[in-house]
Coordinates of C-alpha atoms in Angstrom, one line a residue:
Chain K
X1 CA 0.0 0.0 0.0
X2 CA 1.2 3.4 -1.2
X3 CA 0.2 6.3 0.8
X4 CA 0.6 10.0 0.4
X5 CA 1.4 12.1 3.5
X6 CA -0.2 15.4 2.9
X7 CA 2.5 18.2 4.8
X8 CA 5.0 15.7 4.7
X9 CA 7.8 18.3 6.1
X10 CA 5.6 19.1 9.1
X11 CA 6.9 17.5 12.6
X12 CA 3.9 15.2 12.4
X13 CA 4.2 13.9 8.7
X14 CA 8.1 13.3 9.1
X15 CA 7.4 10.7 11.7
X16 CA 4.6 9.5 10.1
X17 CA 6.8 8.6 6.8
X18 CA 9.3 6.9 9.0
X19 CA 7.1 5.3 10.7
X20 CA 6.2 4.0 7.3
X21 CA 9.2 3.3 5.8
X22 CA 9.7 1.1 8.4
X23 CA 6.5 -1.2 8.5
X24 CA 6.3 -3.5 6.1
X25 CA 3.4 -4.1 3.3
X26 CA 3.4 -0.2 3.3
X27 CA 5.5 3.0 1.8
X28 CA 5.3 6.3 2.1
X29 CA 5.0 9.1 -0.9
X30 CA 6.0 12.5 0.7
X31 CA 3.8 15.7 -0.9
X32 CA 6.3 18.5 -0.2
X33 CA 6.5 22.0 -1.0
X34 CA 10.3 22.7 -1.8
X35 CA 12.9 20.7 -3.7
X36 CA 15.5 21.1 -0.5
X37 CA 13.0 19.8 1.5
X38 CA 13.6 15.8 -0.1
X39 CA 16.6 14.8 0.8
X40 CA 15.1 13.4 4.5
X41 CA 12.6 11.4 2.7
X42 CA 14.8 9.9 0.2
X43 CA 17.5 9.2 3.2
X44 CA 14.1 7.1 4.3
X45 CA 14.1 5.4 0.8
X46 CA 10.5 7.3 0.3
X47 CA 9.2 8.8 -3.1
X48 CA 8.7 12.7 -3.5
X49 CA 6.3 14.9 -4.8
X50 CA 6.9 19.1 -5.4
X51 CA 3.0 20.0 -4.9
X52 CA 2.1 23.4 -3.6
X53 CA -1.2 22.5 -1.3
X54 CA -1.9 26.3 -0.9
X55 CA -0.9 27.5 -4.4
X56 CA -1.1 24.3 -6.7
X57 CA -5.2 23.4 -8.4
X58 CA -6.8 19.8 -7.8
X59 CA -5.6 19.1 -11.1
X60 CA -1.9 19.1 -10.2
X61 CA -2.6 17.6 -6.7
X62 CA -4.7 15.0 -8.6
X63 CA -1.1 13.8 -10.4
X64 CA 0.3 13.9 -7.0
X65 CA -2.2 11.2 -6.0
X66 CA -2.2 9.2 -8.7
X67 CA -1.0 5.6 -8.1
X68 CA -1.2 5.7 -4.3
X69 CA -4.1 3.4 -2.2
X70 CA -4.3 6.3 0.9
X71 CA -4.1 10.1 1.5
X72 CA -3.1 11.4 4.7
X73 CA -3.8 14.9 5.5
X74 CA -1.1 16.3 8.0
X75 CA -0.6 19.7 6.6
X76 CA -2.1 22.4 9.0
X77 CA -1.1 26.2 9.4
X78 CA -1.8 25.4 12.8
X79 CA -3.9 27.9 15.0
X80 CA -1.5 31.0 15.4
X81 CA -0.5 31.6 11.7
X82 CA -2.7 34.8 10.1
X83 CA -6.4 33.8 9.6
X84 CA -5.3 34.1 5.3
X85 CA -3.7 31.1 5.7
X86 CA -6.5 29.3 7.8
X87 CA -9.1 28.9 5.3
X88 CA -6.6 28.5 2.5
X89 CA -4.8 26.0 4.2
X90 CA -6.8 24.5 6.9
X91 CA -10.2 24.2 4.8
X92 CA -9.2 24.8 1.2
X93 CA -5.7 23.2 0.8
X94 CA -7.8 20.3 2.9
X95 CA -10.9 20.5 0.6
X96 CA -8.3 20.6 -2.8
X97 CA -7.0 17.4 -1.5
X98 CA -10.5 15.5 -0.9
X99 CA -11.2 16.4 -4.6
X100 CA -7.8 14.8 -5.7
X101 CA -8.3 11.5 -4.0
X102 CA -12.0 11.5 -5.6
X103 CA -10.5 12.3 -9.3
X104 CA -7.5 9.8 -8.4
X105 CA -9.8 7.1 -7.5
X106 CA -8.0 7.2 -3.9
X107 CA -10.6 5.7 -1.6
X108 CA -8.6 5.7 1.1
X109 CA -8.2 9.1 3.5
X110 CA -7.1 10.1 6.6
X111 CA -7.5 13.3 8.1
X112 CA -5.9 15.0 11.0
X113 CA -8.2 17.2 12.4
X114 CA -8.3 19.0 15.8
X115 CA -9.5 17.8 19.0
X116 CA -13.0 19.2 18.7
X117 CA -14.4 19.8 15.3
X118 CA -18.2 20.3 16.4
X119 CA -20.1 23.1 15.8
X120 CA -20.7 23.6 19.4
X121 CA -17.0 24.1 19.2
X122 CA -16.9 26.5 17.3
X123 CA -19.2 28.8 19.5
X124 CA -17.1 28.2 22.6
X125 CA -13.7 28.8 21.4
X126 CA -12.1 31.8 22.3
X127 CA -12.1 34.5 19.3
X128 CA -8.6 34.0 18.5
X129 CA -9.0 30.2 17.7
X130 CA -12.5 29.9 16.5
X131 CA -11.6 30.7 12.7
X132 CA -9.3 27.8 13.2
X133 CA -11.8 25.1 14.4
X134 CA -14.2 26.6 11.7
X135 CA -11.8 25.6 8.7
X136 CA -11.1 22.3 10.4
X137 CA -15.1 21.9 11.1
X138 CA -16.0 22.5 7.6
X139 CA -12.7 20.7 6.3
X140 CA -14.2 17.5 8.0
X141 CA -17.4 17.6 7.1
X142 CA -16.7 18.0 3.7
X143 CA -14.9 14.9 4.1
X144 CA -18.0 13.4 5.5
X145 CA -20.3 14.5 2.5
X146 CA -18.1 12.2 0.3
X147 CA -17.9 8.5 -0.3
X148 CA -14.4 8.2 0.7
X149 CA -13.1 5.7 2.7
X150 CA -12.8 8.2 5.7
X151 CA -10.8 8.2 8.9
X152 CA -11.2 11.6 11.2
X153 CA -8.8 11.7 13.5
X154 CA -8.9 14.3 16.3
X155 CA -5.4 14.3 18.3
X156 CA -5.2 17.2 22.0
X157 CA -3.1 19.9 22.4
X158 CA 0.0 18.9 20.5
X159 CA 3.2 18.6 21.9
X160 CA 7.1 17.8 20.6
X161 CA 7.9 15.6 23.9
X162 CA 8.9 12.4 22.4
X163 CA 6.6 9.8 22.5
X164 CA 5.5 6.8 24.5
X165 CA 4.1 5.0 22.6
X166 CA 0.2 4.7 24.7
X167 CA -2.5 7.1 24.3
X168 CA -6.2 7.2 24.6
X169 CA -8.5 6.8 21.9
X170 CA -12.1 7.3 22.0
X171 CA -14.6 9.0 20.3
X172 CA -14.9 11.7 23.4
X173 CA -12.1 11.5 25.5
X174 CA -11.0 14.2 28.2
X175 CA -9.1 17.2 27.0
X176 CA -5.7 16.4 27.3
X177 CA -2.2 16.4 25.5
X178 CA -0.3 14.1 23.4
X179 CA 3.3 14.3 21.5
X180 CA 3.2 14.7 17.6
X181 CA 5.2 11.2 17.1
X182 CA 2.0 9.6 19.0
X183 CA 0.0 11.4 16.5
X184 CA 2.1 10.0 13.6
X185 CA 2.0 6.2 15.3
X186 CA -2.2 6.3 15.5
X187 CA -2.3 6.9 12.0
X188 CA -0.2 4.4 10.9
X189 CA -2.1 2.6 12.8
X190 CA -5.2 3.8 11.6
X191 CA -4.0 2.9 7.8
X192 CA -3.2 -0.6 8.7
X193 CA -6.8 -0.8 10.5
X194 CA -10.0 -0.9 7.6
X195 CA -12.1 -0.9 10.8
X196 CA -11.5 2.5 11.5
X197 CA -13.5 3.5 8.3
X198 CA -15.9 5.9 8.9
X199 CA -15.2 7.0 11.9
X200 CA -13.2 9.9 13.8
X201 CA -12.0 9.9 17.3
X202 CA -10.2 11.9 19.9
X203 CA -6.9 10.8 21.2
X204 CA -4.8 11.9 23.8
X205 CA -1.9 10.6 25.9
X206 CA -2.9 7.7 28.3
X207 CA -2.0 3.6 29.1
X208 CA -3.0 1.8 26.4
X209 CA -1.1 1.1 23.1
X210 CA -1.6 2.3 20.1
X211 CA -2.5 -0.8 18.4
X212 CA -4.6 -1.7 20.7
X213 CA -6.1 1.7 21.0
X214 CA -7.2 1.9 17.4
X215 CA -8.5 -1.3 17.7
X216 CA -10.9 0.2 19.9
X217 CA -12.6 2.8 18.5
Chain A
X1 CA -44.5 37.4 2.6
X2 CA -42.5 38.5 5.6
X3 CA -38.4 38.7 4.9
X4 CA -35.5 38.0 7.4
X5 CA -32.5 40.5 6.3
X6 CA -29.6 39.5 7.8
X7 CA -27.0 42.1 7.7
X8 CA -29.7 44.8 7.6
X9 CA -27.5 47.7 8.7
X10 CA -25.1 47.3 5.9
X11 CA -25.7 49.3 3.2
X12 CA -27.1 46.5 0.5
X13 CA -29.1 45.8 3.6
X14 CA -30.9 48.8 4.2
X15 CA -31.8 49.5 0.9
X16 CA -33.6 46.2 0.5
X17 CA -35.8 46.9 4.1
X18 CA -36.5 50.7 2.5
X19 CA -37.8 48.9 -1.1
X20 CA -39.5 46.0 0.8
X21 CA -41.5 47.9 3.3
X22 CA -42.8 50.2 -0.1
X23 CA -43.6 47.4 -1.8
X24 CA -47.1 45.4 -1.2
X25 CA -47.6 41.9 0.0
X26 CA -44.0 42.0 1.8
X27 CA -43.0 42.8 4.5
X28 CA -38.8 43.0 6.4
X29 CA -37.7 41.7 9.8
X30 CA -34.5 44.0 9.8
X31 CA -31.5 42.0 12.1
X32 CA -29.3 44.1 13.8
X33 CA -26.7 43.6 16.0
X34 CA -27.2 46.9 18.1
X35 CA -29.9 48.4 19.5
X36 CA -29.4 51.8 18.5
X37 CA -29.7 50.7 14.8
X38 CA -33.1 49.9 15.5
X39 CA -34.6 53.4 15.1
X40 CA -33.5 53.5 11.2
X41 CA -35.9 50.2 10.4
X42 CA -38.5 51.3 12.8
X43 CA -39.0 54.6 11.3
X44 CA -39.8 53.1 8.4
X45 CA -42.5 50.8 10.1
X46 CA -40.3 47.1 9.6
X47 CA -39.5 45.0 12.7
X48 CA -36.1 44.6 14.2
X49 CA -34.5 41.5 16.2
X50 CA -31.2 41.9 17.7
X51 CA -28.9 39.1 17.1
X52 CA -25.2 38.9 16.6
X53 CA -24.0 36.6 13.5
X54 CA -21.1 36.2 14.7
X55 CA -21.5 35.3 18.5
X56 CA -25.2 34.0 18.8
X57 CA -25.7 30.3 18.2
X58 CA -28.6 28.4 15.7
X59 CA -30.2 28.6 18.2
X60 CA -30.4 31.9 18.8
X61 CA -30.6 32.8 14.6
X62 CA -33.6 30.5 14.4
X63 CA -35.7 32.3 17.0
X64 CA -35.0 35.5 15.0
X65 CA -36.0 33.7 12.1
X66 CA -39.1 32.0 13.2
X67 CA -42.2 33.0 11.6
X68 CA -41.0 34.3 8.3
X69 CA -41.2 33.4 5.0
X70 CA -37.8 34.5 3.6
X71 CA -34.4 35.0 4.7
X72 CA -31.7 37.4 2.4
X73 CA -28.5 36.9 3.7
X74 CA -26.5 40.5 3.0
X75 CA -24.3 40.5 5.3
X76 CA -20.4 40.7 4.8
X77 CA -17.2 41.3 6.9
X78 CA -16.5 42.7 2.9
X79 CA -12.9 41.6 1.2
X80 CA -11.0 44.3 2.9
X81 CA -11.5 43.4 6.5
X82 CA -9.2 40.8 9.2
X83 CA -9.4 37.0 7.7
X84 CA -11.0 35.9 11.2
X85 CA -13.7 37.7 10.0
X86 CA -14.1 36.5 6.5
X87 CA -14.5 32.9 7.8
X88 CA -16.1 33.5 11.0
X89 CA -19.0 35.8 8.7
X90 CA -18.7 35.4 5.1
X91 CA -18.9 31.6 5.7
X92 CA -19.8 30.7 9.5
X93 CA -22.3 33.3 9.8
X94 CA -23.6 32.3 6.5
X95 CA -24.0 28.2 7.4
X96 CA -25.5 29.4 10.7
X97 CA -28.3 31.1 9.2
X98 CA -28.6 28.1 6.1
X99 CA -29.4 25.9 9.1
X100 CA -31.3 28.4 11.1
X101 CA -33.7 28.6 7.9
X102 CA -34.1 24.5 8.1
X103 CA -34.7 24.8 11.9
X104 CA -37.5 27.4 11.3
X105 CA -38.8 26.1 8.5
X106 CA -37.7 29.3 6.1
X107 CA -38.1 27.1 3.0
X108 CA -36.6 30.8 0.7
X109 CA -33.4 31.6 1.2
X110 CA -31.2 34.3 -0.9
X111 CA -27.9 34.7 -0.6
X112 CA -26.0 37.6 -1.7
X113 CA -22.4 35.7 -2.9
X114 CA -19.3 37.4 -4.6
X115 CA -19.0 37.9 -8.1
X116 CA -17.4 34.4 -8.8
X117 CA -17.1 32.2 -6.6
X118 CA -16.2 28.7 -8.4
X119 CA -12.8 26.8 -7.6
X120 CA -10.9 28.5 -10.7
X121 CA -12.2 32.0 -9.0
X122 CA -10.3 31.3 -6.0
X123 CA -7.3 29.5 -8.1
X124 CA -7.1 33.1 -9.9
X125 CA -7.8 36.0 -7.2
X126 CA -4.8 37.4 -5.8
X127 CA -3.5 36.3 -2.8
X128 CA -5.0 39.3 -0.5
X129 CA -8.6 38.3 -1.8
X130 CA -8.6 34.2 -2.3
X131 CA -9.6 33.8 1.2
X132 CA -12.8 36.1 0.8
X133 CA -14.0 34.0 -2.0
X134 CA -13.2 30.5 -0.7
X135 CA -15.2 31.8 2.1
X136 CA -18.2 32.7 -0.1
X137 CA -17.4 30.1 -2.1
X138 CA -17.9 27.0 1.1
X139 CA -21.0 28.9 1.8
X140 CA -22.3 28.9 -1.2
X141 CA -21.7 25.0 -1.9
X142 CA -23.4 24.7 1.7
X143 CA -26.5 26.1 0.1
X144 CA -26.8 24.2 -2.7
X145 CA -26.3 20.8 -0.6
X146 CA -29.5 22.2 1.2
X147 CA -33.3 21.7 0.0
X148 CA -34.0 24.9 0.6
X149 CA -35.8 27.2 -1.9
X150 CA -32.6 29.1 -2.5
X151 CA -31.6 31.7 -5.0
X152 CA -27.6 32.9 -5.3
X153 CA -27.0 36.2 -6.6
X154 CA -23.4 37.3 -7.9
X155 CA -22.8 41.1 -7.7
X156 CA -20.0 42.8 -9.5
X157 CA -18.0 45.3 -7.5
X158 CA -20.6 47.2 -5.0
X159 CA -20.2 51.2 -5.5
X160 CA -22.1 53.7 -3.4
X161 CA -23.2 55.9 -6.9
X162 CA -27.1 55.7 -6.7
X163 CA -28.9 53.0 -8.0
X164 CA -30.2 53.7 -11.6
X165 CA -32.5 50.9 -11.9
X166 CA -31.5 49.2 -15.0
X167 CA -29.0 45.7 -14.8
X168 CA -27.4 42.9 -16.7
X169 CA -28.2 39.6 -15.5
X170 CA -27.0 35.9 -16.6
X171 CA -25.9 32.8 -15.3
X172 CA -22.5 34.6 -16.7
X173 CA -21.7 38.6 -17.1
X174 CA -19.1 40.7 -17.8
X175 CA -17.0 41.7 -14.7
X176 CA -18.4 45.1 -14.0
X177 CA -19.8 47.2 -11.1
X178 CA -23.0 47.8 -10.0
X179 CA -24.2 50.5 -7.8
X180 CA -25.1 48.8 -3.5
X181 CA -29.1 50.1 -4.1
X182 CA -29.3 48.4 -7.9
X183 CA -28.2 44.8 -6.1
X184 CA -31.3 45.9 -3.4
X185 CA -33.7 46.2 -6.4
X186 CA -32.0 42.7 -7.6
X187 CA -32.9 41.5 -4.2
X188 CA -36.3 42.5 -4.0
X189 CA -37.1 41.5 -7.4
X190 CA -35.8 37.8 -6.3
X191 CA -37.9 37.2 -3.4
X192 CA -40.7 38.2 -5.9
X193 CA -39.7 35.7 -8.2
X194 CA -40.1 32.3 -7.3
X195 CA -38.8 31.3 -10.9
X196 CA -34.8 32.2 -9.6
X197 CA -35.6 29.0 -7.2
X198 CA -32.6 26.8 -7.7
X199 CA -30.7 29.3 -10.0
X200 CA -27.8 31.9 -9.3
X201 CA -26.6 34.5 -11.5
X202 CA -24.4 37.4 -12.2
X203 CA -25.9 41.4 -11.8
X204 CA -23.9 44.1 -13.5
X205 CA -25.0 47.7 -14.0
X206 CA -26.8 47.3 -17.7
X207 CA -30.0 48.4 -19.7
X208 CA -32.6 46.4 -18.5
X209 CA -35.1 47.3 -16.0
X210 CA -34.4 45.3 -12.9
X211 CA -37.8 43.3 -12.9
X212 CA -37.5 42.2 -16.9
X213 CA -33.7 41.4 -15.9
X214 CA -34.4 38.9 -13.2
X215 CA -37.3 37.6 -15.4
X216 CA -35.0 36.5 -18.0
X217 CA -32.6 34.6 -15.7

């Protein structure tokens, strides 16, 4: 199974492809923006692709999917870049990428979203982060509108501590933290796992492993 | 027929409650955010509701939107304010009053979009302006996912010059302008119409009276 990490150079996509690269039945193809940025997926023996996810049309994302079984969607401006890059980003660079796995004939997607998408959400963030759970809201239910073969996956407050290894997974769980390599383990996980089609869940850090974890949801 | 126009203090806005309450068999619920706009609508004999599109929930849209037949939505953080508002208003505050129309059991709904607001539209605007239209772009496709009675109406650029009454109107138009108190006229003309149910179409300043104009779309 080839997959195509969406925001490959991100801290939670270059785990993700290592993790990868180093499962077996499974390789990664990294969607990057700059030509200096390959060199740390090909040390990982992982394909490339130059594909601007703000800039670039579904067309040329399209070609970037083609041939792959999976899309993983890791890119994110993440909540303190300018608001521009939110919806264009977050929701449309998101939305651009659901359209290429539909032209591609890539059932297959997983999405990193935030820890609560809801609409409910949305109305009790505080004002500076409520654009950002909107794009991710809308983002995801696009995702739900389509007959992909979805995954929503809704990681806490994200952290660079290096992980353990146990987190856990529900579809509520309480508010909590969890380290970006954790993040990157649950969806390989998830990709392995068909069961986890159709649904989305929280994670956090916690006791069980991840295996075992996704296994539950 | 009475008409929810949300966003009546903007300018688009109250120029549609002025031509609504002169016109027989309709009548406009004017929502404001602030009581002292109130006096404005009053004066000229439409109700007001106070809600806040931005802060209030569903909830709270739906009670100002019970017991009408028609909602217009007119309101617009514009292209030229923060980004946090463009996806909090143009397309949050739009959705939230799509679904406050389904909770009520508003059947018409008429939205007043951007110019263009396909995928190649926010492909080709600059980079200051793509994240206006994607906004009004996602709420527009929200819309059209609905079975509402909806009608989408595409405005060139929105001067102040005084409305002269006469418009160009197709499924596609030359980019052009068009005075704020011509796309009113559009408006009212709309929610007269049930023919535009389903449709969406460009307005430019032209030659044709405003009623034969929206006839012909």
């Amino acid at each position: 199974m080839k997959t195509l990490v969406v925001g490959a150079n991100g801290q939670i996509g270059k785990h993700l492809v290592s993790f990868i690269q180093d499962s077996d039945g499974i390789e990664a193809k990294a969607m990057i923006r700059k030509q200096e940025q390959a060199s740390f997926f090909e040390n990982l023996g992982a394909e490339t692709v130059l594909t601007d996810l703000e800039n670039d049309d579904i067309d040329t994302i399209t070609k970037a999917a083609e041939g792959v079984d999976a899309i993983v969607f890791t890119a994110g401006s993440g909540p303190h870049t300018g608001k521009d890059k939110t919806i264009m980003v977050d929701l449309d660079g998101a939305v651009k990428t659901i359209e290429a796995a539909k032209a591609a004939g890539v059932k297959r997607y997983v999405m990193v979203s935030s820890f609560d998408t809801t609409r409910q959400a949305i109305q009790d963030a505080p004002e500076s982060f409520a654009p950002y759970v909107a794009a991710k809201h809308y983002a995801d239910e696009w995702l739900k509108a389509t007959d992909l073969d979805y995954t929503i996956v809704h990681p806490g407050g994200l952290t660079n501590d290096k992980g353990i290894g146990t987190v856990e997974a529900a579809t509520e769980v309480d508010r909590g933290e969890i380290p970006r390599e954790d993040v990157a383990k649950v969806l390989l996980e998830t990709l392995k796992n068909d069961a986890t089609i159709g649904k989305e869940f929280q994670i956090v850090t916690g006791t069980t492993p991840v295996e075992e974890a996704v296994k539950s949801v």
